[in-house]
Coordinates of C-alpha atoms in Angstrom, one line a residue:
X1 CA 115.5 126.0 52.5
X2 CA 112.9 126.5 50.0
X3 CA 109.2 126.7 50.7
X4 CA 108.4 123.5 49.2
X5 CA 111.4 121.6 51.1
X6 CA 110.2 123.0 54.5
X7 CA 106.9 122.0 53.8
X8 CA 108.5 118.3 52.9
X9 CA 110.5 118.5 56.3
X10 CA 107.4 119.1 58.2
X11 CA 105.2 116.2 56.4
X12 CA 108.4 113.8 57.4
X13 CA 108.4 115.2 61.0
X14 CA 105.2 114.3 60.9
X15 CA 105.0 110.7 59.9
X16 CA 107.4 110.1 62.0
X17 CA 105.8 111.5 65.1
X18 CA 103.0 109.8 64.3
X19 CA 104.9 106.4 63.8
X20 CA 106.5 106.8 66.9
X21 CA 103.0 108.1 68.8
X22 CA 101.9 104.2 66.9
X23 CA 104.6 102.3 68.9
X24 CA 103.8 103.8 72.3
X25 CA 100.7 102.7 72.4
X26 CA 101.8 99.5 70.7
X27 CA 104.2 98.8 74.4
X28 CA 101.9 100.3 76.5
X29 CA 99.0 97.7 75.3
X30 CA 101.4 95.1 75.6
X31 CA 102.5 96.1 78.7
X32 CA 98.6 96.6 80.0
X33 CA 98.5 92.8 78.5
X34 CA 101.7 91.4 80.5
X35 CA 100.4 93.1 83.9
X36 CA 96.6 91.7 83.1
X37 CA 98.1 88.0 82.5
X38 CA 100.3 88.6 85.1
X39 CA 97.3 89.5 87.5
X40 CA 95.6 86.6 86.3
X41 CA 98.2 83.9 87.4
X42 CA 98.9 85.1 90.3
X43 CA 95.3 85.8 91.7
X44 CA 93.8 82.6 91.0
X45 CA 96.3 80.3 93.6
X46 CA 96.0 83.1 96.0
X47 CA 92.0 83.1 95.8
X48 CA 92.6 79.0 97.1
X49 CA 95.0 80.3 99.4
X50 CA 93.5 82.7 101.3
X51 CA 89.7 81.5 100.5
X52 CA 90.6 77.9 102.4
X53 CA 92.5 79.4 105.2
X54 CA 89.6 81.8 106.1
X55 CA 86.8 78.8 105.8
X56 CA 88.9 76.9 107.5
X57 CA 89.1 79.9 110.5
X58 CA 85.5 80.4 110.4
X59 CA 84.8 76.8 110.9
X60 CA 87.1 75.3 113.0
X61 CA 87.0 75.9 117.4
X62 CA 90.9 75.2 118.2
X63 CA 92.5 78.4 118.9
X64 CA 96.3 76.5 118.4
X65 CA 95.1 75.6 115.0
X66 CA 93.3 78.6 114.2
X67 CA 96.3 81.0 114.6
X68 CA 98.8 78.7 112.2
X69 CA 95.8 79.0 109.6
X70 CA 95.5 82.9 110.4
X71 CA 99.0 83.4 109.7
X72 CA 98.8 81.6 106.1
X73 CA 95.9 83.7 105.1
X74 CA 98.1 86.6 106.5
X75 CA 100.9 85.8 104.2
X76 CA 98.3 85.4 101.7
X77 CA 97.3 89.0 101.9
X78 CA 100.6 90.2 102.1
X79 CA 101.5 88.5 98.8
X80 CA 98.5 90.3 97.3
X81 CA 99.4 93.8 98.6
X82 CA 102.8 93.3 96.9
X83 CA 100.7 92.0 93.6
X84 CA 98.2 94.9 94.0
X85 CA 101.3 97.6 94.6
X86 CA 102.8 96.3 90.9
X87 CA 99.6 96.9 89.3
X88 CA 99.4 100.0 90.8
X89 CA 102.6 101.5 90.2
X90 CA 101.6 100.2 86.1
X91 CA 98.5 101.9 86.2
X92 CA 100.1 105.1 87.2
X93 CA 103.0 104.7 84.5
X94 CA 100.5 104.5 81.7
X95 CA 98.7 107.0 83.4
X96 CA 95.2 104.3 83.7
X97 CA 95.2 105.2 87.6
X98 CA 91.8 106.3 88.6
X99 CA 89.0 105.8 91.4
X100 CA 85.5 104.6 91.7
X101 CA 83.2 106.7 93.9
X102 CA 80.5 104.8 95.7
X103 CA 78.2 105.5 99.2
X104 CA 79.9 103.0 101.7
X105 CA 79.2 102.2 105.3
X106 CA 82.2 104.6 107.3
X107 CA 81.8 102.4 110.1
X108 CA 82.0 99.0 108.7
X109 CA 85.5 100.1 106.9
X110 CA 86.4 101.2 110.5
X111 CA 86.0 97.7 112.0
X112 CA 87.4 96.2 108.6
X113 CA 90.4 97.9 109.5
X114 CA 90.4 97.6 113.0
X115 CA 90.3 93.5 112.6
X116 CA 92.8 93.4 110.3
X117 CA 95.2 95.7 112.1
X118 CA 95.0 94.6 115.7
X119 CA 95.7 90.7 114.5
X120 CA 99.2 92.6 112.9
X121 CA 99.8 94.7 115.8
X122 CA 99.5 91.4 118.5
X123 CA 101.9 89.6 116.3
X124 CA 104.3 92.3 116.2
X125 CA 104.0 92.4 120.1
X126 CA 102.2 96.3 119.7
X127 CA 99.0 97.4 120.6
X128 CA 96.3 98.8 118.6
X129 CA 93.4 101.0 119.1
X130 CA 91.0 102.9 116.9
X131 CA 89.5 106.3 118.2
X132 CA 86.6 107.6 116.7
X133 CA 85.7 111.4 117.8
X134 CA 82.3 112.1 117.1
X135 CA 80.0 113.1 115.7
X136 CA 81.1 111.0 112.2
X137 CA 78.5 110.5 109.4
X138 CA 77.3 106.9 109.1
X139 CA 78.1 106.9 105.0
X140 CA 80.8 108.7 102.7
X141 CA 81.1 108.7 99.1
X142 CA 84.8 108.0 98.1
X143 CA 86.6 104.6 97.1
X144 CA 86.4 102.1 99.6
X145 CA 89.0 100.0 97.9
X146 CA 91.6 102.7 97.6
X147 CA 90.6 104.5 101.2
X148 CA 91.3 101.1 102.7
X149 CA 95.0 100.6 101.2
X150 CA 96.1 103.9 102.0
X151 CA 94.4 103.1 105.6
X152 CA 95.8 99.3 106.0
X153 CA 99.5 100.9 104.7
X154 CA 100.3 103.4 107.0
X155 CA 98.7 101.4 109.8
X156 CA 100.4 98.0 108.8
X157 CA 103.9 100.4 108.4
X158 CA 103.5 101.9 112.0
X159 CA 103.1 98.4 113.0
X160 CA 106.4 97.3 111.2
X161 CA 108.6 99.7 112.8
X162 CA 107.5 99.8 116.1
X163 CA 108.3 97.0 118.6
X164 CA 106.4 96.4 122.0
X165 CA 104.5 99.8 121.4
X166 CA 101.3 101.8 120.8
X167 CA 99.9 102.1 117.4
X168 CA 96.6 104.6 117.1
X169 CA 94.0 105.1 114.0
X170 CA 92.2 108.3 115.1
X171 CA 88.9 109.5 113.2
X172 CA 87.6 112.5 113.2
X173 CA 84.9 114.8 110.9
X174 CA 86.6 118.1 110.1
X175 CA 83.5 120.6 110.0
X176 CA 85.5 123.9 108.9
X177 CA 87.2 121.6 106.2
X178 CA 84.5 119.2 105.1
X179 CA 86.8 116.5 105.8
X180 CA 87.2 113.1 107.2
X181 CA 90.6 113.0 109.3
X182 CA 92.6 109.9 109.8
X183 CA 95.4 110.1 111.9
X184 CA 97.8 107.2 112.9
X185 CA 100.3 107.6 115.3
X186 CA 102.9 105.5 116.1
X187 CA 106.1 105.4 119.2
X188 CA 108.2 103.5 116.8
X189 CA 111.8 104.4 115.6
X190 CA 110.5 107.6 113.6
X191 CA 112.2 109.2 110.8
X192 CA 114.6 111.8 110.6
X193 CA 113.6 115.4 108.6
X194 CA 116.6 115.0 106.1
X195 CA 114.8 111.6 104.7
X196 CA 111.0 112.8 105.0
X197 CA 110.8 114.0 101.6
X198 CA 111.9 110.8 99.8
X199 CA 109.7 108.5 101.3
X200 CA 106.9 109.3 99.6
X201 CA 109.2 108.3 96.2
X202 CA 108.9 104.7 94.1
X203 CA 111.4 102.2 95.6
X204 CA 112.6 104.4 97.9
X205 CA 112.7 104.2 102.1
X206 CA 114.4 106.3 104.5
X207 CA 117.7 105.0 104.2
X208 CA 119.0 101.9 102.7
X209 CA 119.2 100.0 105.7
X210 CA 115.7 99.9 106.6
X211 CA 115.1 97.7 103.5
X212 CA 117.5 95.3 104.8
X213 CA 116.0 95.2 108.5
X214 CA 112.9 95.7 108.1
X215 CA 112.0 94.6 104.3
X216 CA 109.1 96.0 101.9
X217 CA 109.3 97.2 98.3
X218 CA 109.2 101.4 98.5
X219 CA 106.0 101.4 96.9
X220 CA 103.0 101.8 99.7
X221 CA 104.0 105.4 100.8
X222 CA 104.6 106.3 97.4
X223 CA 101.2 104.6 96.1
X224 CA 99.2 105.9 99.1
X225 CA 100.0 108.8 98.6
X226 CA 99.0 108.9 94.9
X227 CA 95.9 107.6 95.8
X228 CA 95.6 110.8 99.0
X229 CA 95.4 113.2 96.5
X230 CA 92.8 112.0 94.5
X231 CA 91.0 111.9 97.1
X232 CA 91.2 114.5 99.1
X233 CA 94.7 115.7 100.1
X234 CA 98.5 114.4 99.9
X235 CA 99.4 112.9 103.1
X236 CA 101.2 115.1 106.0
X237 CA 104.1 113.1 108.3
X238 CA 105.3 114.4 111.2
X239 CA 108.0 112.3 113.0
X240 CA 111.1 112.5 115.4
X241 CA 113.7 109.8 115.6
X242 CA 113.6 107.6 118.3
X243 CA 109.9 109.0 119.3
X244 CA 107.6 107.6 116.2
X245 CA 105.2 109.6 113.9
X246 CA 102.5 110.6 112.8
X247 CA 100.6 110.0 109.4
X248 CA 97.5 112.6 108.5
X249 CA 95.0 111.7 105.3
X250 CA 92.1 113.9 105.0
X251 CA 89.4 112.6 102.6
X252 CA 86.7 114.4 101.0
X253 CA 83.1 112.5 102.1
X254 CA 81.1 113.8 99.3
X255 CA 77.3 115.6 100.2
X256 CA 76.4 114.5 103.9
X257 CA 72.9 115.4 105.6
X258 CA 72.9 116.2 109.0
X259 CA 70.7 113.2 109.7
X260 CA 73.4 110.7 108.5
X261 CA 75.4 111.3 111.6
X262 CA 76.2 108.6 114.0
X263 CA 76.8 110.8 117.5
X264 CA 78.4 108.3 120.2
X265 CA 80.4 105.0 120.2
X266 CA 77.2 102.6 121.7
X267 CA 75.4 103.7 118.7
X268 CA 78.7 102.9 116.5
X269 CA 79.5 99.6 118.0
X270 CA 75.9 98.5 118.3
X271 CA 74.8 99.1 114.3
X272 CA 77.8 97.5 113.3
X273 CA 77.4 94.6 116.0
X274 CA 75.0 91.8 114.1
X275 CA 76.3 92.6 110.3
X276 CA 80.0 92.1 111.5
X277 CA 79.2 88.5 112.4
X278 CA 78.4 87.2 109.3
X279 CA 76.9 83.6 108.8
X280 CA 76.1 82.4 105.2
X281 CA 73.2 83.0 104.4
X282 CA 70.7 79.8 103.8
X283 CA 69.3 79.8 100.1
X284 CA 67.2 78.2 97.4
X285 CA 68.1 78.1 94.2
X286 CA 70.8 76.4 91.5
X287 CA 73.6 77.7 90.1
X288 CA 76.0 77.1 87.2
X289 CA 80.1 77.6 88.0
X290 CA 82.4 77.7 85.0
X291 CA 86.0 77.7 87.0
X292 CA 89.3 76.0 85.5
X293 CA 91.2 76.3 88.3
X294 CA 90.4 72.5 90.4
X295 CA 91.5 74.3 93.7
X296 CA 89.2 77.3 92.8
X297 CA 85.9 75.5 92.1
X298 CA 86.9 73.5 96.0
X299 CA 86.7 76.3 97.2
X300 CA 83.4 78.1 95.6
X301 CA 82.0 74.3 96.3
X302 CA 82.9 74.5 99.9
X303 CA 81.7 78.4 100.2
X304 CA 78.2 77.3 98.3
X305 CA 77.5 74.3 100.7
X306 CA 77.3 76.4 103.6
X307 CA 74.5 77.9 101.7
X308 CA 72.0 75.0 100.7
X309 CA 72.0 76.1 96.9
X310 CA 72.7 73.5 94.2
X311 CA 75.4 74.1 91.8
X312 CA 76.9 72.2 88.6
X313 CA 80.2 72.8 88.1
X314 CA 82.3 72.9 84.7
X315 CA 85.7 73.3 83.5
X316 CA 85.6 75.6 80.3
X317 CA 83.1 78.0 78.6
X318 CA 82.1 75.8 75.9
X319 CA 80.9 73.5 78.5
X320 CA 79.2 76.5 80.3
X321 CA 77.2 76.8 76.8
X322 CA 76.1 73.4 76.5
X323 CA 74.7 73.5 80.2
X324 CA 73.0 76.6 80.6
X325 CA 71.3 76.4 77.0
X326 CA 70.3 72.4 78.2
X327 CA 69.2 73.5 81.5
X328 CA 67.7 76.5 84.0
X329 CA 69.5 78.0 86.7
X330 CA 68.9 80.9 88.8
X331 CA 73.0 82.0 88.0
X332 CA 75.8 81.9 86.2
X333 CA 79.1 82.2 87.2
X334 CA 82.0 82.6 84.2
X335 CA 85.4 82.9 85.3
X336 CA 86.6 85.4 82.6
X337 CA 89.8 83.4 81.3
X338 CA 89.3 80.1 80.6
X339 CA 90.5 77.4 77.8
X340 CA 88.4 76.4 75.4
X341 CA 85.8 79.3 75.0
X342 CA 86.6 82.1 77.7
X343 CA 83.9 83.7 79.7
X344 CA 83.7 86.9 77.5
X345 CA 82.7 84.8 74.2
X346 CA 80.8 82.4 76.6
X347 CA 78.4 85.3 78.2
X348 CA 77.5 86.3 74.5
X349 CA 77.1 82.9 73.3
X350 CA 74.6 82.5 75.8
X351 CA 72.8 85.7 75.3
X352 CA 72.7 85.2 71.6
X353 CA 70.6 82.0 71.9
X354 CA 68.3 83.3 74.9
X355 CA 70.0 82.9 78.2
X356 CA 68.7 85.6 80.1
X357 CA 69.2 84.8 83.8
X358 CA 71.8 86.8 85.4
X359 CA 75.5 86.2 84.2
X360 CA 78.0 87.0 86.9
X361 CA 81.9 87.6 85.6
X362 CA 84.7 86.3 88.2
X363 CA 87.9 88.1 87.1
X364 CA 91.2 88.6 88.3
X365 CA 91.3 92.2 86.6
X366 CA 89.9 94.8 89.4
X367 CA 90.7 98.0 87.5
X368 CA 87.0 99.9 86.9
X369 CA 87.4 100.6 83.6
X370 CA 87.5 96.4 82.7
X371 CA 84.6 96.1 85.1
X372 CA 82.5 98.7 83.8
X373 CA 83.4 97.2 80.0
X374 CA 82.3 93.7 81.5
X375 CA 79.3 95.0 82.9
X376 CA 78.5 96.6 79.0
X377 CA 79.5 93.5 77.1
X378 CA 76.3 92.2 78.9
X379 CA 77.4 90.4 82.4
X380 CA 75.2 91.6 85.6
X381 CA 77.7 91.8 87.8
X382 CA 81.4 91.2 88.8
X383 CA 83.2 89.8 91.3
X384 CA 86.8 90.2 91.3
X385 CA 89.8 87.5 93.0
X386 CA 90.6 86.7 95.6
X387 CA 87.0 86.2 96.1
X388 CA 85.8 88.0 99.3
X389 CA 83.7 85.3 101.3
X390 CA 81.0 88.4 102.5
X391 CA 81.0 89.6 99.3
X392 CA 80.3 86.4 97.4
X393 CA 77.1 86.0 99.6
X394 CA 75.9 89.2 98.9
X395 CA 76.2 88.6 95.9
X396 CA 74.1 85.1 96.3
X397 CA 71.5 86.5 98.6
X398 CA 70.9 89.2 96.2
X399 CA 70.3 86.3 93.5
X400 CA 68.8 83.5 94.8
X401 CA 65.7 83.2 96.7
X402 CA 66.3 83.1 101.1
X403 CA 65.3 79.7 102.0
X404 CA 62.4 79.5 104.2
X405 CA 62.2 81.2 107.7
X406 CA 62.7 78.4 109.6
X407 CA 65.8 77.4 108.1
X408 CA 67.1 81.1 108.9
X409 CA 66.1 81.1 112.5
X410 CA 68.0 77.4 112.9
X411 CA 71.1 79.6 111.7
X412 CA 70.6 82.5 114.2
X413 CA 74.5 83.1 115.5
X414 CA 74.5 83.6 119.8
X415 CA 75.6 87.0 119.2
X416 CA 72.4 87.4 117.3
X417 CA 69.9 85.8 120.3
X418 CA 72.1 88.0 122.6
X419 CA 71.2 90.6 120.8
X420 CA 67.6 90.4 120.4
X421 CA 66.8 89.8 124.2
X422 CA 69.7 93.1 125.1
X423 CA 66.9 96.1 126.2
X424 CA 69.4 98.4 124.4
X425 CA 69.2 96.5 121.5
X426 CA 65.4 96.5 121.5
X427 CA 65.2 100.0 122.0
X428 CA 67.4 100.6 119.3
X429 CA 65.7 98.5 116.8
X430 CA 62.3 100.0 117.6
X431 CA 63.9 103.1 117.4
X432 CA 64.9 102.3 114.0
X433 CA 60.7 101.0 113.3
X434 CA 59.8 104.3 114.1
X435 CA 62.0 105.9 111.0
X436 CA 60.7 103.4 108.5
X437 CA 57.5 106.3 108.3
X438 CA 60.1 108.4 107.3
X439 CA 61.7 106.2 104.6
X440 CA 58.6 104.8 103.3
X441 CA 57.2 108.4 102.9
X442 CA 60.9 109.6 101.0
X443 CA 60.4 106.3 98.9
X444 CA 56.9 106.6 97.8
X445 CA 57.8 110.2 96.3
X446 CA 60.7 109.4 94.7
X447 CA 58.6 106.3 93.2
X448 CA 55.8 108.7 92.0
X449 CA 58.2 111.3 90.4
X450 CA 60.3 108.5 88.9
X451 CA 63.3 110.4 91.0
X452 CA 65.4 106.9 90.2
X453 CA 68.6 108.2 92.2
X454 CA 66.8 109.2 95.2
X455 CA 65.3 105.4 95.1
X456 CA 69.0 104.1 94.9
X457 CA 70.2 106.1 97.7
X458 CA 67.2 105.2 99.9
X459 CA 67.9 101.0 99.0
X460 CA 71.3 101.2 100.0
X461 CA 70.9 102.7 103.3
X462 CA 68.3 100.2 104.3
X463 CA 69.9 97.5 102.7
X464 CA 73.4 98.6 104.9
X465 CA 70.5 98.9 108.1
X466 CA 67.5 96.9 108.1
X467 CA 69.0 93.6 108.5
X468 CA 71.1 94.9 111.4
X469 CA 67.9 95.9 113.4
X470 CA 65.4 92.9 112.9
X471 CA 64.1 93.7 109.5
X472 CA 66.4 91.3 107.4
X473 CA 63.6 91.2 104.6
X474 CA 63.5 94.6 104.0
X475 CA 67.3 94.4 104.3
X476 CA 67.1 91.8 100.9
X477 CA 64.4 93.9 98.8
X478 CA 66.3 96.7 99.2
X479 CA 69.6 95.2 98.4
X480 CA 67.7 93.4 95.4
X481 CA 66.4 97.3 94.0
X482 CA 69.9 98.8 94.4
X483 CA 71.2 96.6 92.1
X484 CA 68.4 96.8 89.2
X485 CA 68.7 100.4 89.7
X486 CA 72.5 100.5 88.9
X487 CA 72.7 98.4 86.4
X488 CA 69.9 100.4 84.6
X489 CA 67.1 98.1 85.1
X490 CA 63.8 100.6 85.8
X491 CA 61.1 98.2 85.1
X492 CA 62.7 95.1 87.3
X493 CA 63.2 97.5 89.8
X494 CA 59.4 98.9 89.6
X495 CA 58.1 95.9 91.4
X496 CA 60.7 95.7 94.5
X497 CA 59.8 99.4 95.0
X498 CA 56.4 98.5 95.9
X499 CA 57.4 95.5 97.8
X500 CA 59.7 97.8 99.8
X501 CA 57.3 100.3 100.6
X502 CA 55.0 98.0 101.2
X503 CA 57.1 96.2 104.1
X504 CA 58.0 99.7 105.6
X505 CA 54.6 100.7 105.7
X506 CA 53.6 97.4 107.3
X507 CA 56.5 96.9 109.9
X508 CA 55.6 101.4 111.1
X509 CA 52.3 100.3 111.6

């Protein structure tokens, strides 16, 4: 073969490894398309489905009733886990699979847990405990989302093959590691060593017949485990037949100061005991809801009249347009596919002729990389489906104005009034008074040296605190400067600063 022919050869080679490099990425957006539509459809019935079961559970006093409604939402979630696990498994094909880092409440994932789990386990006939071995640090920086599904899987798969036994989350800080240790134990059939090492493979159990007894796709081991090592670690199993097993995940918490530990279970419990009892909050303001879906906007419309705030409802984008540029609201709500105009096109529309109030996306799509391209395109924030109900009024309280006093103390829960007269509880929340010196001193510095992260961190631990303690103001500045301060916003956040440190100085005094 002559120079010029080899020369030919490799120019054809080439083209057509380019071609073929082309229509690779040609299936795989096509295939990132199918799984987004896919998403789409099957999110939006399940937000009604699970949204009205759990209003319905919050609001409703007969325990007969309450359980058949508990066991749709159930259901519910069980049909998303098996939606979440296909989108999961695609991310990792196409190699999309990544997490989101953020500072999260250890505890409040705990309980999270813990509710969800010991509901399973009493339907199952099982028992379920959660051990924490102290000290453990109040706050990690990992995924929440992700630590959670490895968390509720092996959990919720302990459950599954055990009957009329013992299911255990144990929690521990590993020092020499650096490492948060979950553990959950199980007396259930166990597995035997030949099949360990598959289990942990795509569409694959133990043995064939445990998909026939005892259902499930293969895909949460597998998954979770993915998920382990980035992370922290892959997850350890240790099981004998006949005797149960054990399940070991160690995450990495990210930087923790020895002040962020929480050192018994009284001080666990107790910090964790007013936020866990969530009412809606009471609020002032209007708000604008662009939904489609008719069982979808029931749903926001029954969440947003527990709150007192007035909202105007519409069906498409272009409709969305015509209100907010014909009227003011204090938010915007834009589900992201609609007919007409979708949310996207709608958002811009509206910031092209002057709509600057805060534009909120609700999207089906929870992968970071499509909420971080949302939250560029121009939306504020996101909020993903199903619609979490304490997550939607977060999002509300940190939008709209609280309502006045009076209508808050009308709404005080008897866990709350319990509370406040409980001499623990007092002692604990003037404890708490007493370290507001402390973050009103760590705030003003960081405000005079423009340290903006420092300012982040301290918001989000009062705004994860304050409330809990008696301080529900400073609670709702600080939730309100978090989010200017991650979305970028220095000079909104400039003024809450000094209403912050303002109420800390004033409540230490």
């Amino acid at each position: 073969m002559t120079k010029d022919e080899l020369e030919n050869k490799i120019r054809e080679l080439e083209f057509e490894n380019s071609k073929l490099k082309s229509e690779l990425d040609e299936a795989r957006s096509g295939h990132n398309l199918l799984y987004a539509n896919l998403a789409h459809e099957l999110k939006t019935p399940l937000t009604a489905i699970i949204g009205f079961a759990e209003d319905i559970v919050a609001g409703h006093n007969n325990n007969h009733i309450i359980e058949r409604i508990k066991t749709i939402a159930t259901n519910g979630y069980y049909l998303l886990n098996v939606l979440n696990g296909i989108m999961d498994l695609s991310k990792i094909e196409t190699e999309r699979f990544s997490i989101d880092l953020s500072t999260f409440s250890l505890h409040d994932l705990l309980f999270d847990i813990e509710d969800i789990m010991l509901q399973q386990a009493k339907s199952a006939g099982n028992n379920f405990s959660l051990t924490c071995t102290y000290p453990l640090p109040t706050t990690i920086i990992s995924d929440r989302t992700k630590l959670k599904q490895i968390l509720v899987n092996l959990c919720s798969n302990a459950i599954k093959f055990t009957k009329g036994g013992d299911i255990e989350l144990r929690v521990c800080y590993r020092r020499d590691k650096h490492r948060i240790e979950f553990t959950i134990t199980d007396n259930g059939i166990g597995i035997d060593s030949n099949h360990l090492s598959r289990i942990f493979r795509p569409f694959e159990q133990a043995d064939s017949s445990i998909s026939k007894k005892y259902g499930g796709t293969g895909l949460g081991l597998f998954i979770s485990n993915q998920i382990a090592m980035l992370l922290g670690n892959e997850i350890k199993v240790e099981s004998t037949p006949g005797e149960g097993s054990t399940f070991t995940v160690e995450v990495n918490p990210g930087h923790i100061e020895e002040s962020q530990f929480i050192w018994s279970e009284f001080e666990l419990r107790r910090t964790s005991f007013i936020s866990h009892d969530t009412l809606p909050p009471q609020l002032d303001g209007s708000i604008l809801i662009a939904e489609d879906n008719p069982d979808n906007q029931k749903l926001l419309e029954l969440m947003l009249s527990q709150t007192g705030a007035d909202a105007t409802y519409v069906i498409n984008g272009q409709e969305a347009i015509e209100k907010a540029i014909a009227n003011h609201f204090d938010l915007i709500l834009l589900d992201v596919q609609m007919p007409v105009v979708n949310g996207i096109e709608a958002a811009s529309k509206m910031r092209e002729v002057g709509v600057s109030y805060p534009i909120v996306a609700v999207t089906a799509n929870n992968e970071k990389k499509d909420m971080d391209h949302l939250l560029q395109i121009g939306f504020d924030d996101v909020i993903c489906k199903p619609i979490n109900r304490k997550e939607f009024f977060d999002l509300l309280s940190n939008s709209l104005r609280l309502a006045p006093e009076q209508k808050q103390t009308e709404s005080i829960s008897d866990i709350e009034k319990a509370l406040i007269d409980d001499p623990e509880f007092q002692q604990l929340s003037e404890s708490f008074a007493d370290k507001l010196k402390y973050y009103a001193t760590r705030l003003e510095d960081a405000k005079n040296t423009n340290n903006w992260k420092e300012m982040q961190s301290l918001a989000h631990k009062l705004k994860g605190t304050a409330g809990s303690f008696g301080f529900p103001k400073i609670g709702t500045i600080a939730a309100a400067l978090e989010k200017q301060l991650k979305i970028d916003k220095k000079d909104a956040a400039m003024p809450l600063a000094n209403e912050l440190l303002e109420l800390c100085t004033r409540e230490k005094t």
